[in-house]
Short mmCIF file of C-alpha atoms and ligand atoms in Angstrom, two decimals:
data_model
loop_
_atom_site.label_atom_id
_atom_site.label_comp_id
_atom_site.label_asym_id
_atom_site.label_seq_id
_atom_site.Cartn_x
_atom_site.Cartn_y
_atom_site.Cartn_z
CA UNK D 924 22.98 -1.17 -6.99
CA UNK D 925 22.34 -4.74 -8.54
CA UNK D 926 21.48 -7.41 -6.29
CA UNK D 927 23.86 -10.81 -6.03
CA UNK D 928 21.91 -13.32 -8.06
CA UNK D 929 21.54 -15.92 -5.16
CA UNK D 930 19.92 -13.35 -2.92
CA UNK D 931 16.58 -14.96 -2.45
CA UNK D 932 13.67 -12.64 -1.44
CA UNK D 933 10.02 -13.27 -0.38
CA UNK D 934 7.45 -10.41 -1.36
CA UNK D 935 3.92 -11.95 0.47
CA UNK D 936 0.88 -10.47 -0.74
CA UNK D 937 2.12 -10.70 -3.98
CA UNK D 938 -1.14 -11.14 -5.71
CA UNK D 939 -2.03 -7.51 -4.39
CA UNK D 940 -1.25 -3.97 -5.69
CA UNK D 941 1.81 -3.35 -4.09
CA UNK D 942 3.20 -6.56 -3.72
CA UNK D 943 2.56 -7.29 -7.73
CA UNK D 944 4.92 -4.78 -8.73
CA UNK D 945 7.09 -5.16 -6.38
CA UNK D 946 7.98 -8.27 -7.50
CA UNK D 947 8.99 -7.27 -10.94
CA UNK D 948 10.63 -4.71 -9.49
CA UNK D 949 12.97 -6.64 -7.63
CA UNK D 950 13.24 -8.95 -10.59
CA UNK D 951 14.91 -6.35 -12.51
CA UNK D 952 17.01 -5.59 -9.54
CA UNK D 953 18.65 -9.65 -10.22
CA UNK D 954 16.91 -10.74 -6.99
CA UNK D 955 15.78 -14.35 -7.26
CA UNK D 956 11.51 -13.77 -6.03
CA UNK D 957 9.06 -16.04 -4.55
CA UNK D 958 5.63 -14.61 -4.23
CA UNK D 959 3.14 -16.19 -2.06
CA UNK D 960 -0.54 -14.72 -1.74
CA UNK D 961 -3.88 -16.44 -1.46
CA UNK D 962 -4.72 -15.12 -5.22
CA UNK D 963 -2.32 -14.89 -8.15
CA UNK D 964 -2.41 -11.11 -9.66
CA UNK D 965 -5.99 -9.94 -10.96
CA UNK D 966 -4.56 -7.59 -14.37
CA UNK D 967 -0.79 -9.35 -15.27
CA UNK D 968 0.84 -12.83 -14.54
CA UNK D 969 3.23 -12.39 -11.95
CA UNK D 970 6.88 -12.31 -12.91
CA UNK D 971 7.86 -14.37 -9.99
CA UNK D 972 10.29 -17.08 -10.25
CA UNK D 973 8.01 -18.85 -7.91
CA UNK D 974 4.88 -18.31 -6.65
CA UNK D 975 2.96 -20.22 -4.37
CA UNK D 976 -0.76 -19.64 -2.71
CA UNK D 977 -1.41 -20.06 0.77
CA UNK D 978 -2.87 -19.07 3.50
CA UNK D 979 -0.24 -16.83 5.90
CA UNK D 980 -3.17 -17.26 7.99
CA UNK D 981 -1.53 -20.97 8.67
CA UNK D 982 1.68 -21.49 10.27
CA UNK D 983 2.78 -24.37 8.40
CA UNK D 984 2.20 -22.14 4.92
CA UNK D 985 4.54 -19.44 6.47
CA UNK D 986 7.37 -21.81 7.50
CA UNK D 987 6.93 -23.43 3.62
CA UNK D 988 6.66 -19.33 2.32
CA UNK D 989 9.87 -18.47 3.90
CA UNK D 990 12.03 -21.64 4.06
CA UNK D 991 15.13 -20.66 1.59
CA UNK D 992 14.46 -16.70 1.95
CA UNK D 993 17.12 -14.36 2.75
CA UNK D 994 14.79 -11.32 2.93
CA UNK D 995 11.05 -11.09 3.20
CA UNK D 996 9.08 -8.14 2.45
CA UNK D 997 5.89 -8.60 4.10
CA UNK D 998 2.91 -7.17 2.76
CA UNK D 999 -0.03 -9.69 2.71
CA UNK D 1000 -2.95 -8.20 4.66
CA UNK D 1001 -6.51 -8.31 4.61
CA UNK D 1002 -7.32 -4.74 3.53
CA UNK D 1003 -8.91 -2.39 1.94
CA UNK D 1004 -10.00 1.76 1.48
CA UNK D 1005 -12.18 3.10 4.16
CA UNK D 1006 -15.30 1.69 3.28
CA UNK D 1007 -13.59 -2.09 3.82
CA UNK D 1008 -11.87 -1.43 6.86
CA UNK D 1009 -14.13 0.64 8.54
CA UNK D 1010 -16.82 -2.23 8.22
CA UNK D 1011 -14.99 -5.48 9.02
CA UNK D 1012 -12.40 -4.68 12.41
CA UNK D 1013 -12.61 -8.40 13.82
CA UNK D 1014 -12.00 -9.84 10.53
CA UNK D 1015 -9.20 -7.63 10.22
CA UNK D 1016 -7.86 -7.62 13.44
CA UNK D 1017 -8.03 -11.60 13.61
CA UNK D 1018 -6.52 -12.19 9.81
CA UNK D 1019 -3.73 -9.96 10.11
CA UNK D 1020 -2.52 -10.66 13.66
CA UNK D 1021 -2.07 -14.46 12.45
CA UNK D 1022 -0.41 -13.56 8.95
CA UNK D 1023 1.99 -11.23 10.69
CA UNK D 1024 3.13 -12.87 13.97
CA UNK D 1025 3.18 -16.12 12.14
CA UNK D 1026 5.54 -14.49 9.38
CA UNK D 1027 7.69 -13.35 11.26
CA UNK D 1028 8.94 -16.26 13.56
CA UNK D 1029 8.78 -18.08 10.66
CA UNK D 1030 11.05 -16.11 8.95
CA UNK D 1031 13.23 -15.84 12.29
CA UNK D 1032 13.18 -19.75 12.44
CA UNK D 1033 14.55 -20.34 9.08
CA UNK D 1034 17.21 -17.91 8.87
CA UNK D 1035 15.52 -14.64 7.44
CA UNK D 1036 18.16 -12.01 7.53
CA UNK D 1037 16.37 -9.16 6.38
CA UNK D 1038 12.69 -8.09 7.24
CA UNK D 1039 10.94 -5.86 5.75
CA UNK D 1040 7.01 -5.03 7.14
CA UNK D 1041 4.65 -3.01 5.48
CA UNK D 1042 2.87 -0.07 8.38
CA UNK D 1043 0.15 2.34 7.70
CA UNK D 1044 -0.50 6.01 8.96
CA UNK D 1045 -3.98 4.59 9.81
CA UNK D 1046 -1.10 3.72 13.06
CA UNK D 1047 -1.60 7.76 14.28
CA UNK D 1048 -3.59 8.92 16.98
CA UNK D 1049 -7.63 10.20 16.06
CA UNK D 1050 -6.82 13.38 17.88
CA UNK D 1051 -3.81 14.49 15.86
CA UNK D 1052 -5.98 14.18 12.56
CA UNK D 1053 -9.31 16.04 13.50
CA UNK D 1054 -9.16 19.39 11.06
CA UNK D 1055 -8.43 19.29 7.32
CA UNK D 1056 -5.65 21.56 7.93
CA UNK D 1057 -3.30 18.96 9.65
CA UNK D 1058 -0.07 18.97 10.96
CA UNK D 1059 1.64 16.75 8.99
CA UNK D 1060 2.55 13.53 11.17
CA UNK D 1061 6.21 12.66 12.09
CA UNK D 1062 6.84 9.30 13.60
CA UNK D 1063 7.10 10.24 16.99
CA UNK D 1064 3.21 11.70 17.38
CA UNK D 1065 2.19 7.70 17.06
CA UNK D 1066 2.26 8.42 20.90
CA UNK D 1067 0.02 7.99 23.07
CA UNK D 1068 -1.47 5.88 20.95
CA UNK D 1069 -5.22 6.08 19.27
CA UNK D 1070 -5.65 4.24 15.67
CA UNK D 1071 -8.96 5.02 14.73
CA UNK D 1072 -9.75 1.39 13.71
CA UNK D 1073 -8.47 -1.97 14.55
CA UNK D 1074 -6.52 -1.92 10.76
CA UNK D 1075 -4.26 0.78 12.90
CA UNK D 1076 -4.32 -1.37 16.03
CA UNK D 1077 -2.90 -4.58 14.25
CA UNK D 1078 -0.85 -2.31 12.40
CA UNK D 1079 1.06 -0.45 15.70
CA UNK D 1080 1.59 -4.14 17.36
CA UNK D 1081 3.08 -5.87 15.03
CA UNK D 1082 5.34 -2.79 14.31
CA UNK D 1083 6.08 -3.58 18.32
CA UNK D 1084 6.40 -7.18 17.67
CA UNK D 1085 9.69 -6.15 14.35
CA UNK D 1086 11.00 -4.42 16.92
CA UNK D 1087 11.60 -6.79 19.77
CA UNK D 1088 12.42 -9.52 16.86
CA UNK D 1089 15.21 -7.16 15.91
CA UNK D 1090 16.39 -6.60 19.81
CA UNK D 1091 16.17 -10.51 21.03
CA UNK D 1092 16.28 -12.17 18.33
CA UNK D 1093 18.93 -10.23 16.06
CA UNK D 1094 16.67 -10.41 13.24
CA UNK D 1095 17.24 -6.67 10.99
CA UNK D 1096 13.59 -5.86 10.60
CA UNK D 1097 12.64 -2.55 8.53
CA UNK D 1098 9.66 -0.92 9.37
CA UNK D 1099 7.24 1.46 6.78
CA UNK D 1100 4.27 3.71 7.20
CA UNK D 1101 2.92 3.85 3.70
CA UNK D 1102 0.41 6.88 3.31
CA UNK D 1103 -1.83 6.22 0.43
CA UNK D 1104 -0.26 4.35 -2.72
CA UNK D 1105 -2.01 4.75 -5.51
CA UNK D 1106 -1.64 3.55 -9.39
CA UNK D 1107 -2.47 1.03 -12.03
CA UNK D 1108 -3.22 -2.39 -11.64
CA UNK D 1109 -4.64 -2.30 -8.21
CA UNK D 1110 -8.63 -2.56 -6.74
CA UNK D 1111 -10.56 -0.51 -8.91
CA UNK D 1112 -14.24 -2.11 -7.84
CA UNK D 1113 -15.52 -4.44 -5.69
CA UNK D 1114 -15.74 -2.52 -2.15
CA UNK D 1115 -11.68 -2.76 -1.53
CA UNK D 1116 -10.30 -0.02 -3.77
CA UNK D 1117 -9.24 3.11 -2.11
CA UNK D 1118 -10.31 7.03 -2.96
CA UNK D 1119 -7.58 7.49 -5.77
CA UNK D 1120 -9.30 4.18 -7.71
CA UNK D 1121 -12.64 4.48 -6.47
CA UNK D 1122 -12.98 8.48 -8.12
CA UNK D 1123 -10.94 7.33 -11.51
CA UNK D 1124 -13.93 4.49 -11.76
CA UNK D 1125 -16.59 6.91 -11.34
CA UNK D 1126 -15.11 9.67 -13.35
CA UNK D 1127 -14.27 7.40 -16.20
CA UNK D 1128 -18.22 5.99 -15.77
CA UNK D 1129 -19.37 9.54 -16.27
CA UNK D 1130 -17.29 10.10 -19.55
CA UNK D 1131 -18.62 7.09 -20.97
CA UNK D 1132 -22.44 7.56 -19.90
CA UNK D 1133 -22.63 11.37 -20.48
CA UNK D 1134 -24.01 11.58 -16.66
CA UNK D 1135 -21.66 14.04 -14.64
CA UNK D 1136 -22.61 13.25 -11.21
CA UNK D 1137 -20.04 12.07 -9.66
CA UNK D 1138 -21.00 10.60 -5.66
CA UNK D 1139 -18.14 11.69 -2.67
CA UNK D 1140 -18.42 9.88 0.60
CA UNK D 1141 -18.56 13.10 3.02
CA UNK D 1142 -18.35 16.92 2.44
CA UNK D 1143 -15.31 16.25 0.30
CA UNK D 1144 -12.91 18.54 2.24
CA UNK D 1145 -11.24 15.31 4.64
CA UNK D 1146 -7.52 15.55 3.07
CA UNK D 1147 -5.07 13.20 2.51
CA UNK D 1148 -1.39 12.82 0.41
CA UNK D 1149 -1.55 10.50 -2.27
CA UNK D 1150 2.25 8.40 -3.57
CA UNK D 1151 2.61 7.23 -6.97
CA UNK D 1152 3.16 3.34 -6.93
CA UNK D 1153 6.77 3.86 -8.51
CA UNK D 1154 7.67 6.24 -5.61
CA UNK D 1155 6.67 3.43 -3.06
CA UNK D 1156 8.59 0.85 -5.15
CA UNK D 1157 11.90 2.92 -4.92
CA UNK D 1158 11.37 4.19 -1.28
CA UNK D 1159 10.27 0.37 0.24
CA UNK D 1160 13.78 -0.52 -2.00
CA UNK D 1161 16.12 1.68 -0.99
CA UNK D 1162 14.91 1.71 3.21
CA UNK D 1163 15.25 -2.28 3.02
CA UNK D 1164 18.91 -1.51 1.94
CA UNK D 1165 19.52 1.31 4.41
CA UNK D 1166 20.39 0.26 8.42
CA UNK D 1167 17.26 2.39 9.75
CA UNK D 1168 15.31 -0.03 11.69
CA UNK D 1169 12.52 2.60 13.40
CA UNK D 1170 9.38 3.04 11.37
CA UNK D 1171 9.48 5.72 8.89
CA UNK D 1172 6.73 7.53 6.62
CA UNK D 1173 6.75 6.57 2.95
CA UNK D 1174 4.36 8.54 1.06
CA UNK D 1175 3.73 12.32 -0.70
CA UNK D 1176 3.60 15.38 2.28
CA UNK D 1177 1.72 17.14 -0.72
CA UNK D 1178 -2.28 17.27 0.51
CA UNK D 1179 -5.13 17.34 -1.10
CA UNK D 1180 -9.16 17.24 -0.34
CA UNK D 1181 -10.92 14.66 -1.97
CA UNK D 1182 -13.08 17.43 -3.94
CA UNK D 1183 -9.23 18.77 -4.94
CA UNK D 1184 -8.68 14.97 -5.87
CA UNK D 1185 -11.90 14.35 -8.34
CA UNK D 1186 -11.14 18.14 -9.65
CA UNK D 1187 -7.29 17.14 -10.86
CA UNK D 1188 -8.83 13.69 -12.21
CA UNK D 1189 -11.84 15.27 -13.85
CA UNK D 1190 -9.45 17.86 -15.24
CA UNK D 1191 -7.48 14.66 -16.79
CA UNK D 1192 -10.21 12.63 -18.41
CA UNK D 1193 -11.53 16.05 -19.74
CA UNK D 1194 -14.95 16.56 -18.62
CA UNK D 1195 -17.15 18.82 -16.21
CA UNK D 1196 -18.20 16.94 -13.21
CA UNK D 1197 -21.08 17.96 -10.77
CA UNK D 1198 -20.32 16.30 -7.43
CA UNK D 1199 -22.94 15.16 -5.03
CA UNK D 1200 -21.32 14.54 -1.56
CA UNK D 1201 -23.01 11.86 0.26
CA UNK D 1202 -23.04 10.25 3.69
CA UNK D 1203 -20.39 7.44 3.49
CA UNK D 1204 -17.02 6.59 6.05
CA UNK D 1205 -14.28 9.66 5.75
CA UNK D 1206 -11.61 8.17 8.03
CA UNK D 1207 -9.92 10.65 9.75
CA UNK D 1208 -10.22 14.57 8.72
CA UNK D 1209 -7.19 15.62 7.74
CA UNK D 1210 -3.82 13.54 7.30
CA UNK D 1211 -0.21 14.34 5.93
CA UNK D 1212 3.27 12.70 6.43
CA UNK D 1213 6.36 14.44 7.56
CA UNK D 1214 8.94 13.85 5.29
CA UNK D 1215 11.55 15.02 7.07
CA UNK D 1216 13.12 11.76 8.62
CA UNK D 1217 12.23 10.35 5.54
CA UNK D 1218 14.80 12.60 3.87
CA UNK D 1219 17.52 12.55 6.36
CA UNK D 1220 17.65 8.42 6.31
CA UNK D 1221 17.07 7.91 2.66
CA UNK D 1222 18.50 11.13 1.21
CA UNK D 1223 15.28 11.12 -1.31
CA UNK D 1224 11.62 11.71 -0.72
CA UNK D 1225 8.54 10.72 -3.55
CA UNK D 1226 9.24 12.88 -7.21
CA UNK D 1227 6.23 12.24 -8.96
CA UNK D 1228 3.52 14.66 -8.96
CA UNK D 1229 -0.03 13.69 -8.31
CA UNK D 1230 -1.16 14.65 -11.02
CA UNK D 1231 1.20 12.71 -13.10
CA UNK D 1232 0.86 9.58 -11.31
CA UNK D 1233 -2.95 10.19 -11.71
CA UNK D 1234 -2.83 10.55 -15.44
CA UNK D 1235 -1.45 7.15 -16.14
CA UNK D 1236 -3.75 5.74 -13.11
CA UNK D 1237 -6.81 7.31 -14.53
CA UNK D 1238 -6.17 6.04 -18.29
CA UNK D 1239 -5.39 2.39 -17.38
CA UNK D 1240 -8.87 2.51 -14.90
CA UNK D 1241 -10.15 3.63 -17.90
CA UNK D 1242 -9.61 1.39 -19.72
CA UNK D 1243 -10.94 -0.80 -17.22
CA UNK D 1244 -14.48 0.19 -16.91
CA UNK D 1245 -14.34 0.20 -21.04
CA UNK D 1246 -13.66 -3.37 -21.25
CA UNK D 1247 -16.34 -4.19 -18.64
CA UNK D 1248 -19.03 -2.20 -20.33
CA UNK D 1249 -18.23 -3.65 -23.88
CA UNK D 1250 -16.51 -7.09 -23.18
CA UNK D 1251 -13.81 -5.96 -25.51
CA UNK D 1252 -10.06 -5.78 -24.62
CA UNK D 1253 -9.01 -2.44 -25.79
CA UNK D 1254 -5.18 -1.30 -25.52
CA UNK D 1255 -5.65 2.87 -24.73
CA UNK D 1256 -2.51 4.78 -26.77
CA UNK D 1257 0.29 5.32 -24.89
CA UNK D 1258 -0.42 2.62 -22.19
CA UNK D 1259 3.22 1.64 -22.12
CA UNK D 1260 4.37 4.41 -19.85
CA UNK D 1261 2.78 3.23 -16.91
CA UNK D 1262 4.86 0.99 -16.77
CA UNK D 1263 7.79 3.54 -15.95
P1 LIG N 2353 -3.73 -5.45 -1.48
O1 LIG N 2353 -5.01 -5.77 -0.79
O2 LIG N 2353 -3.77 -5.15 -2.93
O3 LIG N 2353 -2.68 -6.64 -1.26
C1 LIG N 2353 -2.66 -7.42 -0.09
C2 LIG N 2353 -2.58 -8.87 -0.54
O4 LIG N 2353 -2.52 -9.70 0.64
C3 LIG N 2353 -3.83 -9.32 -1.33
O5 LIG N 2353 -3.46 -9.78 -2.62
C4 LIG N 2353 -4.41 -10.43 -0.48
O6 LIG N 2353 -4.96 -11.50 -1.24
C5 LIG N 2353 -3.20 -10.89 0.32
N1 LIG N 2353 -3.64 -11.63 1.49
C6 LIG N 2353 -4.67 -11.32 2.32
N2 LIG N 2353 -4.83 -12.30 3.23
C7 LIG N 2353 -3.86 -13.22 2.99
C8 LIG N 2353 -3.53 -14.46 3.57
N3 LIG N 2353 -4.23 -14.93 4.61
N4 LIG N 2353 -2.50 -15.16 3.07
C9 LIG N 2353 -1.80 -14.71 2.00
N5 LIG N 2353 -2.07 -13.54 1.38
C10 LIG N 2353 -3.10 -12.80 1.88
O7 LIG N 2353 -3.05 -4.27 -0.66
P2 LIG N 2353 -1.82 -3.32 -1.05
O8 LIG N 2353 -2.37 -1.98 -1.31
O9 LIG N 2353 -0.96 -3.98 -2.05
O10 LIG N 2353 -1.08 -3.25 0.37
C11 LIG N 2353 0.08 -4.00 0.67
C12 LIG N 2353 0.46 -3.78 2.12
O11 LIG N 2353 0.66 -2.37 2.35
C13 LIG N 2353 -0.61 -4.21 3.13
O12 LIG N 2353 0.01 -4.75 4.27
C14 LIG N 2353 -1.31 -2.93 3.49
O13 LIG N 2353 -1.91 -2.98 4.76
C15 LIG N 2353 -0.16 -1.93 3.43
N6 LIG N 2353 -0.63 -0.57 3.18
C16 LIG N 2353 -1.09 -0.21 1.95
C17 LIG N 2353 -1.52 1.10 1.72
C18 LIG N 2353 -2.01 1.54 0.37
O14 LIG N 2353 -2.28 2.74 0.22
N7 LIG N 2353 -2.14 0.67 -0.63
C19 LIG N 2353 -1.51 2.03 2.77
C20 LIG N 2353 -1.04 1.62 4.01
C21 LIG N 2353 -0.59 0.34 4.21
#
C-alpha cells in the first residue's frame, strides 16, 4: 500500500540500526521522513528528508522533533547487547525514561496521530526464561512482572504509559516486543553490538588471522531467536498500519544456542572454529517468542531464515573488520543484496 505523499512521519533513533533503515524504508513507501538522533548513521548517509540531532533527553528537542509529524515511530534508546545493559541500569533507566515520556506528550501535544514504540522481550519475567529449553513467551506471561534488568523495567512502563495515552488521551499508540534484530549496518564493536554482530566480528577476525579461537560469554547453550532486519522492517510496517494497539512479539520463534549461532556463522565464512567459552553476562537462559498473536493480527510472521539473514550480515561485518585491519575500503562481491 503506498503512503499519501503529505503523510509526515518521525522515525527517532534514526542514527541507530533499526531506525537507519527504517527510514529508507519508509522513504520508498512515499512517506515524507524526519529523523532525529543524537548521531547521524555510522556506515550510510541517512536518506531522510530531514534530519535533525538532539537530545530526546530534552523536552524542548522532542516538542521541535515532533512538531509537523503525523506518526512517530519511536525508537531512540540508550542500548545495547548484554554486556552494555547489564553494566549501566541507572544510566539506562534515567536516559530512556526521559526520551520516552517526553516523546510521547510531545507527540500528544502537537497532534501525533499515530504512535508507534519500540518494546523488548528483555520486558518478560526471569522465572519464565530459566532453562534453555523455553517455552516460547506469548504476551500475556509479561505477568507478574520480573525484567531481569532495568532495560526491561523502562521498557514495561512506558509500554504502560502508550497505553493510558491511547485510553485518555485518544492518541492510537502501537506497541512492539522486538526479540533480537540482527543485520548489516548496525554495532559491530565498541561494547554495544549484540551476539549476532559480536560472533560475525570474531569469526571474521579468525579467518583473517589464521587463529580459530573464537571466545563465548558463558557455556554457550543460553538460547535465543534471532530476526533478520528486513523481517522487522516489514512487521514494525505493517502493525503501525493494523488497529492492534496491545503489545505484540516481533521477532523469529526459531531458537538457537549461541554455540548453534557461531556453528551456522562459522559454517558461512568457511572455516573450523575452536570455541573457548568464558565467564561473561548470558542474560536470561533460554528465550523464544510466540508467534501466534503475531500471526492472527498481522496475517504474516518473519520469512527469512537465519541463516540467510546471517550470510549477508556476516559478509558486510566482514568486510568491516577488513577495512579496519588494512585502512582500505574494499566492496566484497555481491554486497548489493543486502540491501534486499
Ligand atoms: P541502536 O542503539 O542502534 O539505536 C538507538 C539510537 O537511539 C542510537 O542511534 C542512539 O544514538 C539513539 N539515542 C540514544 N539516546 C538518545 C537521545 N538521548 N536522543 C536521541 N537519540 C538517542 O538500537 P537499535 O537496535 O536500532 O534499537 C532500536 C530500538 O529497538 C530501541 O528502542 C531498542 O531498545 C529496541 N530494541 C532493539 C532490539 C534489537 O535487537 N536491536 C531488541 C529489543 C528492542
Amino acid at each position: 500500500m503506498a503512503a499519501d505523499k503529505k503523510t509526515t512521519v518521525l522515525v527517532t533513533g534514526a542514527g541507530g540500526f533499526i531506525g537507519h533503515h527504517l527510514v529508507t524504508y519508509l522513504k520508498n513507501k512515499g512517506y515524507w521522513v524526519r529523523g532525529v538522533d543524537l548521531k547521524f548513521p555510522e556506515f550510510s548517509d541517512s536518506e531522510a528528508h530531514e534530519f535533525e540531532i538532539l537530545d530526546l533527553r530534552r523536552w524542548d528537542n522532542c516538542l521541535r522533533a515532533t512538531r509537523g509529524m503525523d506518526q512517530v515511530y519511536a525508537l531512540a534508546a540508550d542500548m545495547g547487547g548484554m554486556g552494555f545493559i547489564s553494566a549501566h541500569h541507572a544510566k539506562i533507566l534515567h536516559n530512556n525514561t526521559l526520551i520516552n515520556f517526553h516523546t510521547l506528550e510531545a507527540a500528544r501535544i502537537n497532534g501525533v496521530t499515530r504512535y508507534l514504540y519500540t518494546s523488548s522481550a528483555c520486558v518478560y519475567p526471569e522465572y519464565r526464561q530459566k532453562d534453555a529449553d523455553v517455552v516460547p513467551l506469548k504476551e500475556e506471561d509479561v505477568y507478574p512482572a520480573q525484567p531481569q534488568d532495568a532495560y526491561g523495567w523502562e521498557k514495561l512502563i512506558s509500554e504502560h504509559l502508550c497505553r493510558h495515552y491511547r485510553e485518555e488521551y485518544g492518541l492510537e499508540t502501537r506497541i512492539v516486543r522486538f526479540h533480537n534484530i540482527f543485520g548489516p549496518r548496525g554495532s559491530w564493536e565498541g561494547g554495544r553490538e549484540k551476539a549476532p554482530a559480536a560472533l560475525c566480528r570474531k569469526i571474521a577476525e579468525a579467518k583473517l588471522t589464521g587463529d580459530p579461537t573464537v571466545e563465548i560469554w558463558g557455556d554457550g547453550q543460553q538460547t535465543r531467536s534471532f530476526c533478520h532486519i528486513n523481517d522487522c522492517l516489514t512487521g514494525l510496517y505493517k502493525l503501525m498500519q493494523s488497529d492492534h494497539h496491545d503489545p505484540i512479539n516481533l521477532g523469529q520463534d526459531c531458537m538457537v544456542s549461541i554455540d548453534e549461532l557461531a556453528d551456522i556463522i562459522a559454517r558461512i565464512a568457511g572455516i573450523t572454529i575452536i570455541k573457548k567459552h568464558i565467564p561473561g553476562p548470558e542474560g536470561v537462559r533460554g528465550r523464544n517468542s510466540d508467534n501466534t498473536r503475531l500471526r492472527q493480527v498481522l496475517g504474516w510472521e518473519p520469512e527469512i531464515s537465519l541463516e540467510e539473514g546471517l550470510t549477508y550480515t556476516y559478509r558486510w561485518i566482514e568486510q568491516q573488520v577488513l577495512q579496519k585491519r588494512t585502512g582500505r575500503k574494499t566492496e566484497l562481491p555481491g554486497l548489493a543484496c543486502l540491501a534486499r
